Short mmCIF file of C-alpha atoms and ligand atoms in Angstrom, two decimals:
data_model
loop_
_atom_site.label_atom_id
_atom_site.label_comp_id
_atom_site.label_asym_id
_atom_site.label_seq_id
_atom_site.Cartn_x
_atom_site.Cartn_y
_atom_site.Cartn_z
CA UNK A 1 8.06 -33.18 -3.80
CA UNK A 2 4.79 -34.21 -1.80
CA UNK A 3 2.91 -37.00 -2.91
CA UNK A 4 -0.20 -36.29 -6.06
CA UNK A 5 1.61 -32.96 -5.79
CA UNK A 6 1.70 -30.98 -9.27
CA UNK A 7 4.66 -32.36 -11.11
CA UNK A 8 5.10 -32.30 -14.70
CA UNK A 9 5.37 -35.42 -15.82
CA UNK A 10 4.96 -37.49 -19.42
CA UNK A 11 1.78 -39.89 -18.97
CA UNK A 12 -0.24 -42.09 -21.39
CA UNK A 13 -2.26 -38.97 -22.72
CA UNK A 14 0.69 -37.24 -24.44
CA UNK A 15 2.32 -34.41 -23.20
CA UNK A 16 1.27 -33.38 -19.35
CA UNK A 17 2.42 -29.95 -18.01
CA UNK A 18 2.13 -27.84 -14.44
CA UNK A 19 1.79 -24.28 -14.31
CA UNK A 20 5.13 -22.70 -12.85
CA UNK A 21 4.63 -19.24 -11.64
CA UNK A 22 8.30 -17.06 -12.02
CA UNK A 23 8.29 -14.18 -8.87
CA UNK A 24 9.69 -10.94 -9.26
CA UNK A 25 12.34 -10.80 -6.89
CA UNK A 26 11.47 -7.21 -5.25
CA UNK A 27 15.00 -4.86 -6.06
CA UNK A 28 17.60 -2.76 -3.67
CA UNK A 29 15.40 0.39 -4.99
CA UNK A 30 11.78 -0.67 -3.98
CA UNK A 31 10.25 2.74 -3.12
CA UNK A 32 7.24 4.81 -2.96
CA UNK A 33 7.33 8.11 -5.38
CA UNK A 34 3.80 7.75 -6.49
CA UNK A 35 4.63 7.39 -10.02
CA UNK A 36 1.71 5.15 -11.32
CA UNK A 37 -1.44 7.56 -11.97
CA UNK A 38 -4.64 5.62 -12.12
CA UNK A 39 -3.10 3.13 -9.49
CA UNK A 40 -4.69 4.16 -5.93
CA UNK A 41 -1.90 2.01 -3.57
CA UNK A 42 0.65 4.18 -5.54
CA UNK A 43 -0.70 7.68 -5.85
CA UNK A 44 -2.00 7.36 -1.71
CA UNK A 45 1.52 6.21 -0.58
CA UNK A 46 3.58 8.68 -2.08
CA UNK A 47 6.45 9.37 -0.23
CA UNK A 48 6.33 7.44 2.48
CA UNK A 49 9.35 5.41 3.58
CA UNK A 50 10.25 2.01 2.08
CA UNK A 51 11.55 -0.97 3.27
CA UNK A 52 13.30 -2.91 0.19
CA UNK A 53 14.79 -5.43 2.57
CA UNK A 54 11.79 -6.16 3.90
CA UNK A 55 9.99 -6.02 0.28
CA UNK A 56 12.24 -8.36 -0.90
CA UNK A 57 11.95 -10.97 2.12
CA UNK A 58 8.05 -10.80 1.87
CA UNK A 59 8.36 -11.96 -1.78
CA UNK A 60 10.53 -14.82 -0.82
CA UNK A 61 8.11 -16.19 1.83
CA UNK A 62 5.85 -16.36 -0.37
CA UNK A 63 7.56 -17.86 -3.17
CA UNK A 64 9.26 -20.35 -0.51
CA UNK A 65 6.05 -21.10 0.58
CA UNK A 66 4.41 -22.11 -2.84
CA UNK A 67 7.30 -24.49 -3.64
CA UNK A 68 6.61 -26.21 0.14
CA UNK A 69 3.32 -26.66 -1.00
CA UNK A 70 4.77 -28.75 -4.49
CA UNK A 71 4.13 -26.17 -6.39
CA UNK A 72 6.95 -25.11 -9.47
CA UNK A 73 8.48 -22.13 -8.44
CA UNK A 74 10.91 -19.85 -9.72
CA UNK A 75 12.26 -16.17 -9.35
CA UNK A 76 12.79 -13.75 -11.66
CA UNK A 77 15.71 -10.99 -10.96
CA UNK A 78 15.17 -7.40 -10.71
CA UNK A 79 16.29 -4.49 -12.97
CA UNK A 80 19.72 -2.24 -12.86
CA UNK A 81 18.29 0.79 -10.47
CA UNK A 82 18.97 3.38 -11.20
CA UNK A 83 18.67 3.32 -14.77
CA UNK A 84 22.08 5.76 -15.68
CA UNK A 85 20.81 4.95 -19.84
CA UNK A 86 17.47 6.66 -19.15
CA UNK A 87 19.42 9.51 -17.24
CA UNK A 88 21.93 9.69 -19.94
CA UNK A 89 18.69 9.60 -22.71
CA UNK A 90 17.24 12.32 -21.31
CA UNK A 91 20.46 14.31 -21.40
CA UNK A 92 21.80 14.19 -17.75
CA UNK A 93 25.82 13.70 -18.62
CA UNK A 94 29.08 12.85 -16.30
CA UNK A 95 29.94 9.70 -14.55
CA UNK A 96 27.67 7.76 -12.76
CA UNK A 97 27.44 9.96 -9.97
CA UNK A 98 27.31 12.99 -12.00
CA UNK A 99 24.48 11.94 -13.54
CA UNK A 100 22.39 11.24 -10.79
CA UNK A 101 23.34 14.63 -8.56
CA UNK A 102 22.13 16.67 -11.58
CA UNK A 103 19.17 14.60 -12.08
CA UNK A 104 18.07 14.73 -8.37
CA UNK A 105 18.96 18.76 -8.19
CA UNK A 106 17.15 19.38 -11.71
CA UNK A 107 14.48 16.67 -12.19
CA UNK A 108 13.68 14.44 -9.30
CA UNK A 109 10.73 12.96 -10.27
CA UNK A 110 13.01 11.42 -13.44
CA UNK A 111 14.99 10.05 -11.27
CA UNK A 112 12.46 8.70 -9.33
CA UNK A 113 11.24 7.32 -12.66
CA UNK A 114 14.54 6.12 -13.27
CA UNK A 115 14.85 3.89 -9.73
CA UNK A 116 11.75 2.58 -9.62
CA UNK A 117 11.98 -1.03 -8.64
CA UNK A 118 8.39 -1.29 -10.76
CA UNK A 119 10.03 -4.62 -12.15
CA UNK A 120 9.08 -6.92 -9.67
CA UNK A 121 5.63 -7.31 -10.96
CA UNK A 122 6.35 -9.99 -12.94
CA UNK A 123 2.46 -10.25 -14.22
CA UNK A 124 3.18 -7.18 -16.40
CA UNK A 125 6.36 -8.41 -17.73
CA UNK A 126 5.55 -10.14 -20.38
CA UNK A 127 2.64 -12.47 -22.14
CA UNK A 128 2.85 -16.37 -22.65
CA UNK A 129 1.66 -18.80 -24.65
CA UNK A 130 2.11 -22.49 -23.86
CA UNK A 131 3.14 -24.78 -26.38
CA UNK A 132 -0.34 -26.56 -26.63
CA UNK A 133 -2.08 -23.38 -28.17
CA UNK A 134 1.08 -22.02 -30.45
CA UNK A 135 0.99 -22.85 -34.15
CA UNK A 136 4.77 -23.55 -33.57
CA UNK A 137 4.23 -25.97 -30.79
CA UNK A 138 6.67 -23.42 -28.52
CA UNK A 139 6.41 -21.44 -25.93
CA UNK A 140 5.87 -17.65 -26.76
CA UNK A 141 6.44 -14.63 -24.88
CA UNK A 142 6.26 -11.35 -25.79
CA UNK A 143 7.72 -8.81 -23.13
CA UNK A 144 4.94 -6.27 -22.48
CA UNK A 145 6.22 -2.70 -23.59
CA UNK A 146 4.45 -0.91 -20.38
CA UNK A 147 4.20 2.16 -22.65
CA UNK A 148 1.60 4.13 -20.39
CA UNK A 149 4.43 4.76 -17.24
CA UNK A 150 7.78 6.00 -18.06
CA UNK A 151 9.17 4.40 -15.21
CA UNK A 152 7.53 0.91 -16.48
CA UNK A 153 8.76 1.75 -20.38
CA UNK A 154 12.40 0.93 -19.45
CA UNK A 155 11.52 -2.52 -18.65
CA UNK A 156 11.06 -4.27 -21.63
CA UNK A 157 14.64 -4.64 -23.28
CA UNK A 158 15.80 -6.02 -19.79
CA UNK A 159 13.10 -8.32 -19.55
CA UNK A 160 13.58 -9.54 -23.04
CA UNK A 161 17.56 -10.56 -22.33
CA UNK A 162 16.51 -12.13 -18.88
CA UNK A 163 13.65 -13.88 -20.23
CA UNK A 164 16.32 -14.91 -22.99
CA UNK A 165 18.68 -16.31 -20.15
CA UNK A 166 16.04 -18.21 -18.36
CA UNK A 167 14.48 -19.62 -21.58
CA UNK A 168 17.44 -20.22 -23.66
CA UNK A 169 16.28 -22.94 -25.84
CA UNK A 170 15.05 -21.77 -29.26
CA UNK A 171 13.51 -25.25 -30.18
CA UNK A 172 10.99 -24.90 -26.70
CA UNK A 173 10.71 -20.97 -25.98
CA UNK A 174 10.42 -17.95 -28.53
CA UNK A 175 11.40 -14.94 -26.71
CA UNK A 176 9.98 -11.89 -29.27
CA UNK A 177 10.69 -8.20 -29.09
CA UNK A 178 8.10 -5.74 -27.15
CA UNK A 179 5.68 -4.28 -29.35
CA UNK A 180 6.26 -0.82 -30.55
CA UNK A 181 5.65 1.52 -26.91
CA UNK A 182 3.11 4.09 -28.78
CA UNK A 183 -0.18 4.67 -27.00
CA UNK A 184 -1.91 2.63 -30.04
CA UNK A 185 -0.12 -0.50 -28.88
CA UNK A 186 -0.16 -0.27 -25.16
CA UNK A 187 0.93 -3.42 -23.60
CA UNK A 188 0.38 -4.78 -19.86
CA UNK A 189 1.40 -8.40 -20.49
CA UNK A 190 -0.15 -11.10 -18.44
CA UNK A 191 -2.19 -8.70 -15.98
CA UNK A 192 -4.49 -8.63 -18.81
CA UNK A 193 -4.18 -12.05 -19.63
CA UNK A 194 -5.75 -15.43 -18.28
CA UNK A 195 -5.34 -18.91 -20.03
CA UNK A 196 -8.11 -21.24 -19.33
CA UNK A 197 -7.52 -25.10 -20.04
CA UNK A 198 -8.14 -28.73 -18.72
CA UNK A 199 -4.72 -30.10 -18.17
CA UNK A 200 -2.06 -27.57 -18.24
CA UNK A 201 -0.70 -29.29 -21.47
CA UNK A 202 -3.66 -29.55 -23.58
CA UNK A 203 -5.20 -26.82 -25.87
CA UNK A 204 -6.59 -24.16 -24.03
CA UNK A 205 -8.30 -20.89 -24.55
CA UNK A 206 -6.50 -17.56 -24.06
CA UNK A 207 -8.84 -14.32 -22.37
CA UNK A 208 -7.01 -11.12 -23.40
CA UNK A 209 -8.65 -8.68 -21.57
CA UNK A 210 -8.42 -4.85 -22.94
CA UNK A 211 -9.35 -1.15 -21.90
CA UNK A 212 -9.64 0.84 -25.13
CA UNK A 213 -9.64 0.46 -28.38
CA UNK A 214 -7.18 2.81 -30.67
CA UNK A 215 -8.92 2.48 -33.95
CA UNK A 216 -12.84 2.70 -33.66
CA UNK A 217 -15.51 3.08 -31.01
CA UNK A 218 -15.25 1.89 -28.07
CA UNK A 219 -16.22 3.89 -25.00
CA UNK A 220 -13.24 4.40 -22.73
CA UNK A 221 -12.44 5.67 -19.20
CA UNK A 222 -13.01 9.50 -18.12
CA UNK A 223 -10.85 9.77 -15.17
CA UNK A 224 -7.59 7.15 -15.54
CA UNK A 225 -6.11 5.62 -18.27
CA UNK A 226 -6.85 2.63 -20.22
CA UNK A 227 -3.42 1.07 -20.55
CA UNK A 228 -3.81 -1.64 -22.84
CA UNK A 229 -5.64 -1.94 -26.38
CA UNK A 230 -7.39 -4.06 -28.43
CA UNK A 231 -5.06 -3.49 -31.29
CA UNK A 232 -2.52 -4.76 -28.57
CA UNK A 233 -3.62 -7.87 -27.92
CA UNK A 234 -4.63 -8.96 -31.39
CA UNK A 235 -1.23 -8.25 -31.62
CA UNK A 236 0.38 -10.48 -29.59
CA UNK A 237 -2.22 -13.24 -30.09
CA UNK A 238 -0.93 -13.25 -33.96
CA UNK A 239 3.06 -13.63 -33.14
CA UNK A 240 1.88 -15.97 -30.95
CA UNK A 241 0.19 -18.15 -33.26
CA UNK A 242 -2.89 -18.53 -31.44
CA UNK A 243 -5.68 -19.75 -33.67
CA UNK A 244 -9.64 -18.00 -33.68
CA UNK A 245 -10.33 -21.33 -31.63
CA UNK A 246 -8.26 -20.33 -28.41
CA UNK A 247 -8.24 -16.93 -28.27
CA UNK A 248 -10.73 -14.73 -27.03
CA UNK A 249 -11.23 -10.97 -26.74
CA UNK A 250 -13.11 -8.58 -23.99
CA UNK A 251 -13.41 -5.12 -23.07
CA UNK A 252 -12.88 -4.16 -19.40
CA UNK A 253 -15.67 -2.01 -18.18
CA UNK A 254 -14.38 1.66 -18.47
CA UNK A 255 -15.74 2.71 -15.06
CA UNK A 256 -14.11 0.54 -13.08
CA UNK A 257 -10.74 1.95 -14.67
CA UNK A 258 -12.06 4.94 -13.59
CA UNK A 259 -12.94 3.54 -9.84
CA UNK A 260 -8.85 2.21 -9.63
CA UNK A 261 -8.48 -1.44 -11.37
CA UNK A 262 -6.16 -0.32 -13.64
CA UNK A 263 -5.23 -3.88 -14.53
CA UNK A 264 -7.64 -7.08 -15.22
CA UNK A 265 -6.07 -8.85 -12.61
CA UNK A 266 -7.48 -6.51 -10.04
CA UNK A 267 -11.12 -7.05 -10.49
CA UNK A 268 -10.66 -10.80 -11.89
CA UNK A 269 -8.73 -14.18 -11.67
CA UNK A 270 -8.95 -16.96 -13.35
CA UNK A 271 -6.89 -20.79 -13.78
CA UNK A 272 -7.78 -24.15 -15.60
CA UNK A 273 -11.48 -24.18 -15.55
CA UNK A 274 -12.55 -21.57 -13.12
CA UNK A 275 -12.81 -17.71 -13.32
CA UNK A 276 -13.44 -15.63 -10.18
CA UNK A 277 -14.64 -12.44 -11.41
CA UNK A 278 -16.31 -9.31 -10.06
CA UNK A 279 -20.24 -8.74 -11.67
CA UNK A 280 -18.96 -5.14 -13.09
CA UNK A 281 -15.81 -6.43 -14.58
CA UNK A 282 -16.17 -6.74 -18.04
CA UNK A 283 -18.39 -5.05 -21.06
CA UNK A 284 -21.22 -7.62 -21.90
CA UNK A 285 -20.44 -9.96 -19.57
CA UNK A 286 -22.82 -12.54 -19.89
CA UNK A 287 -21.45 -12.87 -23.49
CA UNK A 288 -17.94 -12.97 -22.48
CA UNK A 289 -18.92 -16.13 -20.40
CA UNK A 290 -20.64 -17.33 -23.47
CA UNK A 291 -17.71 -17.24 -25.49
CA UNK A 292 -15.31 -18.75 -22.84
CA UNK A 293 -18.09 -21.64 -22.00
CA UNK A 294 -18.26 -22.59 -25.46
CA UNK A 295 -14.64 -22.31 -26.52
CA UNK A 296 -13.40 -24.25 -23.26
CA UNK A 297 -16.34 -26.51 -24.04
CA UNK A 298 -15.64 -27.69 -27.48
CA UNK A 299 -12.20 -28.55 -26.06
CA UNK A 300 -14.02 -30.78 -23.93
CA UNK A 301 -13.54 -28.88 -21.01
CA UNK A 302 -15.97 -27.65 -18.62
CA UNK A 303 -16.32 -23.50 -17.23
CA UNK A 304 -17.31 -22.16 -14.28
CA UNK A 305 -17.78 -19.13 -12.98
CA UNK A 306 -17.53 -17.55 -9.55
CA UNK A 307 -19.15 -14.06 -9.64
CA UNK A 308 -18.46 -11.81 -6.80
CA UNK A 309 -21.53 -9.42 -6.51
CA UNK A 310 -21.63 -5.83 -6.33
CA UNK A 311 -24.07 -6.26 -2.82
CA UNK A 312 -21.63 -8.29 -0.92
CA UNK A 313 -17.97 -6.95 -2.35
CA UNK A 314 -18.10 -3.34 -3.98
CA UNK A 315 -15.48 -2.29 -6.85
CA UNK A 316 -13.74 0.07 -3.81
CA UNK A 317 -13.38 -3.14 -1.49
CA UNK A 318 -11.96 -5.26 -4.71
CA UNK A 319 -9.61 -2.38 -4.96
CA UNK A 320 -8.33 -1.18 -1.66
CA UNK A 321 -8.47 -5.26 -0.59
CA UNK A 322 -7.14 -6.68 -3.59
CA UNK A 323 -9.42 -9.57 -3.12
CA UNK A 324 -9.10 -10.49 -6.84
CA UNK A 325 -4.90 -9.98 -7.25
CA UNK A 326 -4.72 -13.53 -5.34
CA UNK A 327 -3.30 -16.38 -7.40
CA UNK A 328 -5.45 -19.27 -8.00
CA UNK A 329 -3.50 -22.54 -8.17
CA UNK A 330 -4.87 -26.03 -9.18
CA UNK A 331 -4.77 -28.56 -6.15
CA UNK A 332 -4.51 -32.55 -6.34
CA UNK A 333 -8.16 -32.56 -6.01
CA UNK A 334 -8.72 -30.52 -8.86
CA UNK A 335 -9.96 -27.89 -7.03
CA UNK A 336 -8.60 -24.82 -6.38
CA UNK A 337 -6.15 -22.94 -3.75
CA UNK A 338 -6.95 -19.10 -3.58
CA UNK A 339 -3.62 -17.05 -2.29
CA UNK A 340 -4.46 -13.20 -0.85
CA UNK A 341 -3.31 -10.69 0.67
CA UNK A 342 -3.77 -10.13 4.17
CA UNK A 343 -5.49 -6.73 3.11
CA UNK A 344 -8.72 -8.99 2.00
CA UNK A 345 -8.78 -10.00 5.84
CA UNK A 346 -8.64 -6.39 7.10
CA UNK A 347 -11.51 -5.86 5.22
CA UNK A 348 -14.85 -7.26 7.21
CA UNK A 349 -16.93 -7.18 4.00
CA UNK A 350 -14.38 -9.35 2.20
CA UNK A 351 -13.54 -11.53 4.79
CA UNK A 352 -17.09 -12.04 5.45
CA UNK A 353 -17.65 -12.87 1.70
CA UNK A 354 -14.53 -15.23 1.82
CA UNK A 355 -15.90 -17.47 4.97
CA UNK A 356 -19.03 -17.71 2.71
CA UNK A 357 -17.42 -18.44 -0.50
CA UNK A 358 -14.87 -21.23 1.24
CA UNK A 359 -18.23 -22.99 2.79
CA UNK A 360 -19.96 -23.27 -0.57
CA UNK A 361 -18.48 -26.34 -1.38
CA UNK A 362 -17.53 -24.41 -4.91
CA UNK A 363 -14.24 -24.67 -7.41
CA UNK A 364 -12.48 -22.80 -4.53
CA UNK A 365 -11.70 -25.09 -1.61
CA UNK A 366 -9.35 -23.08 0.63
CA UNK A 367 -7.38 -19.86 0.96
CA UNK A 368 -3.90 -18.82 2.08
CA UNK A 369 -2.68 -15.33 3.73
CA UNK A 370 0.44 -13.54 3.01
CA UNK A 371 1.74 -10.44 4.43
CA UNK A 372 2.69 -8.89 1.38
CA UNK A 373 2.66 -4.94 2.52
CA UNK A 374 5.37 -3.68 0.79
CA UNK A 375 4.43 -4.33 -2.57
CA UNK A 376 0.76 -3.85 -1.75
CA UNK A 377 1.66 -0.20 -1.35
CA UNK A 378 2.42 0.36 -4.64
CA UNK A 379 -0.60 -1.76 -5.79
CA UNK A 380 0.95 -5.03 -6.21
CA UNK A 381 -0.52 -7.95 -4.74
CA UNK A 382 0.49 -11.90 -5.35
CA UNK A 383 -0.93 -11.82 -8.61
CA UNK A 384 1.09 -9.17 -9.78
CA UNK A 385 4.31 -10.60 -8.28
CA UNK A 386 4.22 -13.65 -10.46
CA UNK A 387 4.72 -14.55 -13.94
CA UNK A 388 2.67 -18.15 -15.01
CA UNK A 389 4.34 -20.20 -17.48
CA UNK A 390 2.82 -23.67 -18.14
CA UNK A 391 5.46 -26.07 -19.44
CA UNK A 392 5.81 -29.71 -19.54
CA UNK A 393 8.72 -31.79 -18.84
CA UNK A 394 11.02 -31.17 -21.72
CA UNK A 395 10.11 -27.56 -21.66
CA UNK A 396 11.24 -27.32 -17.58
CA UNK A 397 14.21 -29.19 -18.14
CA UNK A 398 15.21 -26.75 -20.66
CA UNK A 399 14.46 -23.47 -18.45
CA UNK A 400 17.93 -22.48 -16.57
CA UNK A 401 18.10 -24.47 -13.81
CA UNK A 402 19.33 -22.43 -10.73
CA UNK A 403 16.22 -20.37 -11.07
CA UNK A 404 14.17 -23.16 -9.15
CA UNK A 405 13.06 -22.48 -5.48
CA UNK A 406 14.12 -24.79 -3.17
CA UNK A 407 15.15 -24.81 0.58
CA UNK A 408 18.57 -23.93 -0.64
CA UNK A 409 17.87 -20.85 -2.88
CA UNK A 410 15.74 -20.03 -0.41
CA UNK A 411 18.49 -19.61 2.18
CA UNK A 412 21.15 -17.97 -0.58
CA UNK A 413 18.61 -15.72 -1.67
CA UNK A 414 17.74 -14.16 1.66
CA UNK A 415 21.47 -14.07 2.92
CA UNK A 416 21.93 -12.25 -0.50
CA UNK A 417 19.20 -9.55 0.29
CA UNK A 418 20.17 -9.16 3.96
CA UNK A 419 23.67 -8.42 3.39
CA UNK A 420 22.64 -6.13 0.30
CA UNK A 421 19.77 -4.07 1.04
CA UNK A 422 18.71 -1.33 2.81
CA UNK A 423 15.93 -1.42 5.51
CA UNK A 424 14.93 2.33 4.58
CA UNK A 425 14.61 4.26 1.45
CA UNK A 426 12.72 7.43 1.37
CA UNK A 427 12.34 9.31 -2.24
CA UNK A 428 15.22 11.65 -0.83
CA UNK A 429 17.69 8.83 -0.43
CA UNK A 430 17.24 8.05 -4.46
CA UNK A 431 19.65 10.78 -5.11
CA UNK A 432 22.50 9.58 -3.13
CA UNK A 433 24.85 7.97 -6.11
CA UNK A 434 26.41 5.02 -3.42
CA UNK A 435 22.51 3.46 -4.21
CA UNK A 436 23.72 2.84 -7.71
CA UNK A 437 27.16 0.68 -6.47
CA UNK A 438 25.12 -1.11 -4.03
CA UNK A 439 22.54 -2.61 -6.37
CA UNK A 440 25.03 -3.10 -9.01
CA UNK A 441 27.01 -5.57 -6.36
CA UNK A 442 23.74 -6.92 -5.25
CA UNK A 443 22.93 -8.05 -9.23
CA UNK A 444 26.69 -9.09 -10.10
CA UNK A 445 26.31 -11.69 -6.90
CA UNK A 446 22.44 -12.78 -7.97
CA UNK A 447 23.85 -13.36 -11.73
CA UNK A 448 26.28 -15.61 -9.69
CA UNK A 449 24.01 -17.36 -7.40
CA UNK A 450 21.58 -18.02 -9.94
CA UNK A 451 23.88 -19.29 -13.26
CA UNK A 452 22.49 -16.95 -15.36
CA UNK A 453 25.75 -15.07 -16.99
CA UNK A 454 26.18 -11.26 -17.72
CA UNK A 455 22.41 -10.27 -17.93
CA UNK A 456 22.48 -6.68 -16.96
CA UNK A 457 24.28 -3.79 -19.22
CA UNK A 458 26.58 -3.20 -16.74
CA UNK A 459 27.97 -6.70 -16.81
CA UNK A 460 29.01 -5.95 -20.79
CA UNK A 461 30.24 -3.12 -20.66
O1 LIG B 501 2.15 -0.56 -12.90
N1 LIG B 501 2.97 0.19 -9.57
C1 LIG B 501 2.64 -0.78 -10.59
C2 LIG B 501 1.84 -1.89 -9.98
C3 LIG B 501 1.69 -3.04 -10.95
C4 LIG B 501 0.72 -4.06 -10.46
N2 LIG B 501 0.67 -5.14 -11.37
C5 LIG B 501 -0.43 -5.84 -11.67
N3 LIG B 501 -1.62 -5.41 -11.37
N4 LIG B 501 -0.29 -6.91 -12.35
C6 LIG B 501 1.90 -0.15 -11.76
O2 LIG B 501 1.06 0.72 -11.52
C7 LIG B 501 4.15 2.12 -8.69
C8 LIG B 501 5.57 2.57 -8.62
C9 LIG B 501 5.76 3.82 -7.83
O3 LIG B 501 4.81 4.56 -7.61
O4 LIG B 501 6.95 4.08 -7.48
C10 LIG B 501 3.90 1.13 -9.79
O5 LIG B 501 4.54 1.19 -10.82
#
């Protein structure tokens, strides 16, 4: 650990706490099949070739990268690929292989749903709550039931048992059930989330950001889907325990769904005091700020905003840059460390804006590059890549411990992916059944390296 470096730590003031951000670790099926309407990356990329290997080793730079910088850092392990139980649910019988000849002879594009490594964006895994705004005092997550996308509706149940084997300890962590997948209750999890606070481990206020409503007015996108409701995320903020005085509700503006951002975290960011927002991102969006300022306020805490305009960075640059999908992390200083994609520097109207915004002196101080490109083609930057869970110290000693990044993970973990994945993966390859023995190896050794037991449904059976 680097000195005045982020770690949790107990302190005169009560309970301190760090945000620790948990990384999808990109799986042996990472591919592009276009399945993810309303998602440009996805829908333009369709077909081309993969590289999971690749995918994988991108994430892990990163991740490696955040924990050199003192920053808590942990992965998250990917899905069983194909998923045989969807194949079998949708009446595709036989062994293993069987089941996936027929379904790549009779239905590809199911089994393209079903081997979609879509689990590695960790932001849409689930919602959390730290401990300082639950009416438990625990830490609540609610896995999000990604009801919109087949392919993404298969993730919940595994998600709930791994989030259950990282965050074992019922007296710190409350792992709940997904919400019911109907298109009333559509659920993105922390995409559409942002928790704003002082210290990590005092009360903070919650932003649950929404596209439509199912019950009553609200206008709603034309062209793409609005995945997540209001109904939703009153939801969640309930089972969470989350008092009038932390959360706080908004409407994304429908036409930007309709011009690509079909999550919150691609048109806005946002961490401790600071959100860095697009001007079109939200319905009444003076108010919104209104409502954060004074929320954050009478917790003694000060907001500020940093509002990209429309002049300098369109919607379609936010979207095909993801300028806004970076991951803002709190430095010593207190200010704050901005991590993109490399896309935001291919862009001149970005990169122009980002010079500009660096020099202002402003909450952000500095930014951070990462080639990212395999994920980005799907339309999953760094912010999508990570789950944020702010804990303090009893809560992280109580998380499974081998899930940490360090030097040494870091060096298990990529000898793991380069002796287990492939460097190529076109849609074709999906339906050759040896794809299903070689991820299932690759998980029964992570479950290993990582000290998490029999996670995975093939492990029980
Ligand atoms: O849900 N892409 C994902 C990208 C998720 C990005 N996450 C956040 N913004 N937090 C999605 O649209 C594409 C998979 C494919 O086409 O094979 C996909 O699922």
């Amino acid at each position: 650990m680097q000195a005045g470096t982020p770690q949790a730590t107990q302190d005169s003031r009560g309970t301190h706490a760090v945000e620790a951000n948990f990384d999808g670790l990109v799986g042996p099926t990472h591919n592009y099949a276009g399945l993810s309407f309303g998602n440009v990356a996805s829908q333009s990329n369709e077909k081309r070739v993969a590289n999971p290997k690749q995918a994988a080793l991108q994430g892990l730079l990163k991740m490696k990268a955040l924990a050199d910088l003192g920053y808590r850092q942990a992965v998250m392990p990917p899905h069983e690929r194909p998923s045989v139980g969807l194949l079998r649910t949708l009446g595709f019988s036989g062994d293993d292989s069987q089941v996936i000849r027929r379904a790549a002879t009779e239905a590809p594009e199911l089994l393209a749903a079903a081997s979609s490594a879509s689990a590695m964006w960790a932001a849409n895994a689930a919602t959390v709550s730290p401990s300082a705004d639950t009416a438990d005092g625990r830490v609540h997550f609610t896995p999000a039931n990604l009801a919109f996308n087949l392919h993404r509706s298969i993730e919940h149940g595994t998600t709930q048992h791994l989030l259950s084997a990282l965050f074992r300890s019922e007296p710190h962590f409350a792992v709940h059930s997904a919400l019911p997948g109907t298109p009333a209750l559509g659920d993105e999890g922390a995409a559409n989330h942002t928790r704003f606070c002082g210290d990590y481990g005092a009360r903070g206020v919650e932003f649950f950001v929404y596209g439509r409503r199912a019950y009553g007015g609200a206008v709603a996108p034309v062209r793409y889907p609005a995945r997540q409701t209001l109904e939703a995320s009153h939801a969640i903020a309930r089972r969470h325990g989350l008092g009038a005085d932390v959360a706080v509700f908004a409407q994304q503006r429908p036409d930007v769904i309709d011009a690509g951002v079909f999550h919150n975290d691609v048109i806005a960011v946002g961490n401790q005091q600071v959100l860095f927002c697009h001007e079109h991102a939200f319905v009444e969006q003076a108010l919104v700020y209104q409502s954060l300022r004074d929320k954050l306020g009478s917790q003694g805490t000060e907001f500020h905003v940093v509002e990209v305009p429309e002049a300098e960075v369109g919607v379609g640059d936010a979207v095909s840059s993801y300028l806004f999908n970076s991951q803002l992390l709190a430095r010593p200083d207190g200010r704050q460390l901005l991590i993109m994609p490399q896309e935001c520097m291919e862009n001149p109207r970005v990169a122009a804006y980002l010079d500009h915004l660096i020099a202002s002196g402003g909450p952000i101080a500095e930014h951070r590059v990462f080639d990212l490109r395999e994920s980005m083609r799907n339309g999953g930057g760094p912010a999508c890549l990570r789950l944020r869970v702010a804990l303090n110290a009893s809560e992280i000693a109580a998380v499974a411990p081998g899930v940490w990044m360090n030097n040494a993970l870091f060096e298990t973990l990529g000898a793991w992916v380069e002796r287990h994945y492939r460097d190529r993966l076109s849609v074709e390859d999906l339906a050759d059944p040896q794809l299903l023995d070689e991820s299932r190896g690759a998980l029964d050794a992570l479950t290993a390296l990582l000290g998490i037991g029999s996670v995975y449904a093939f492990q029980r059976n």
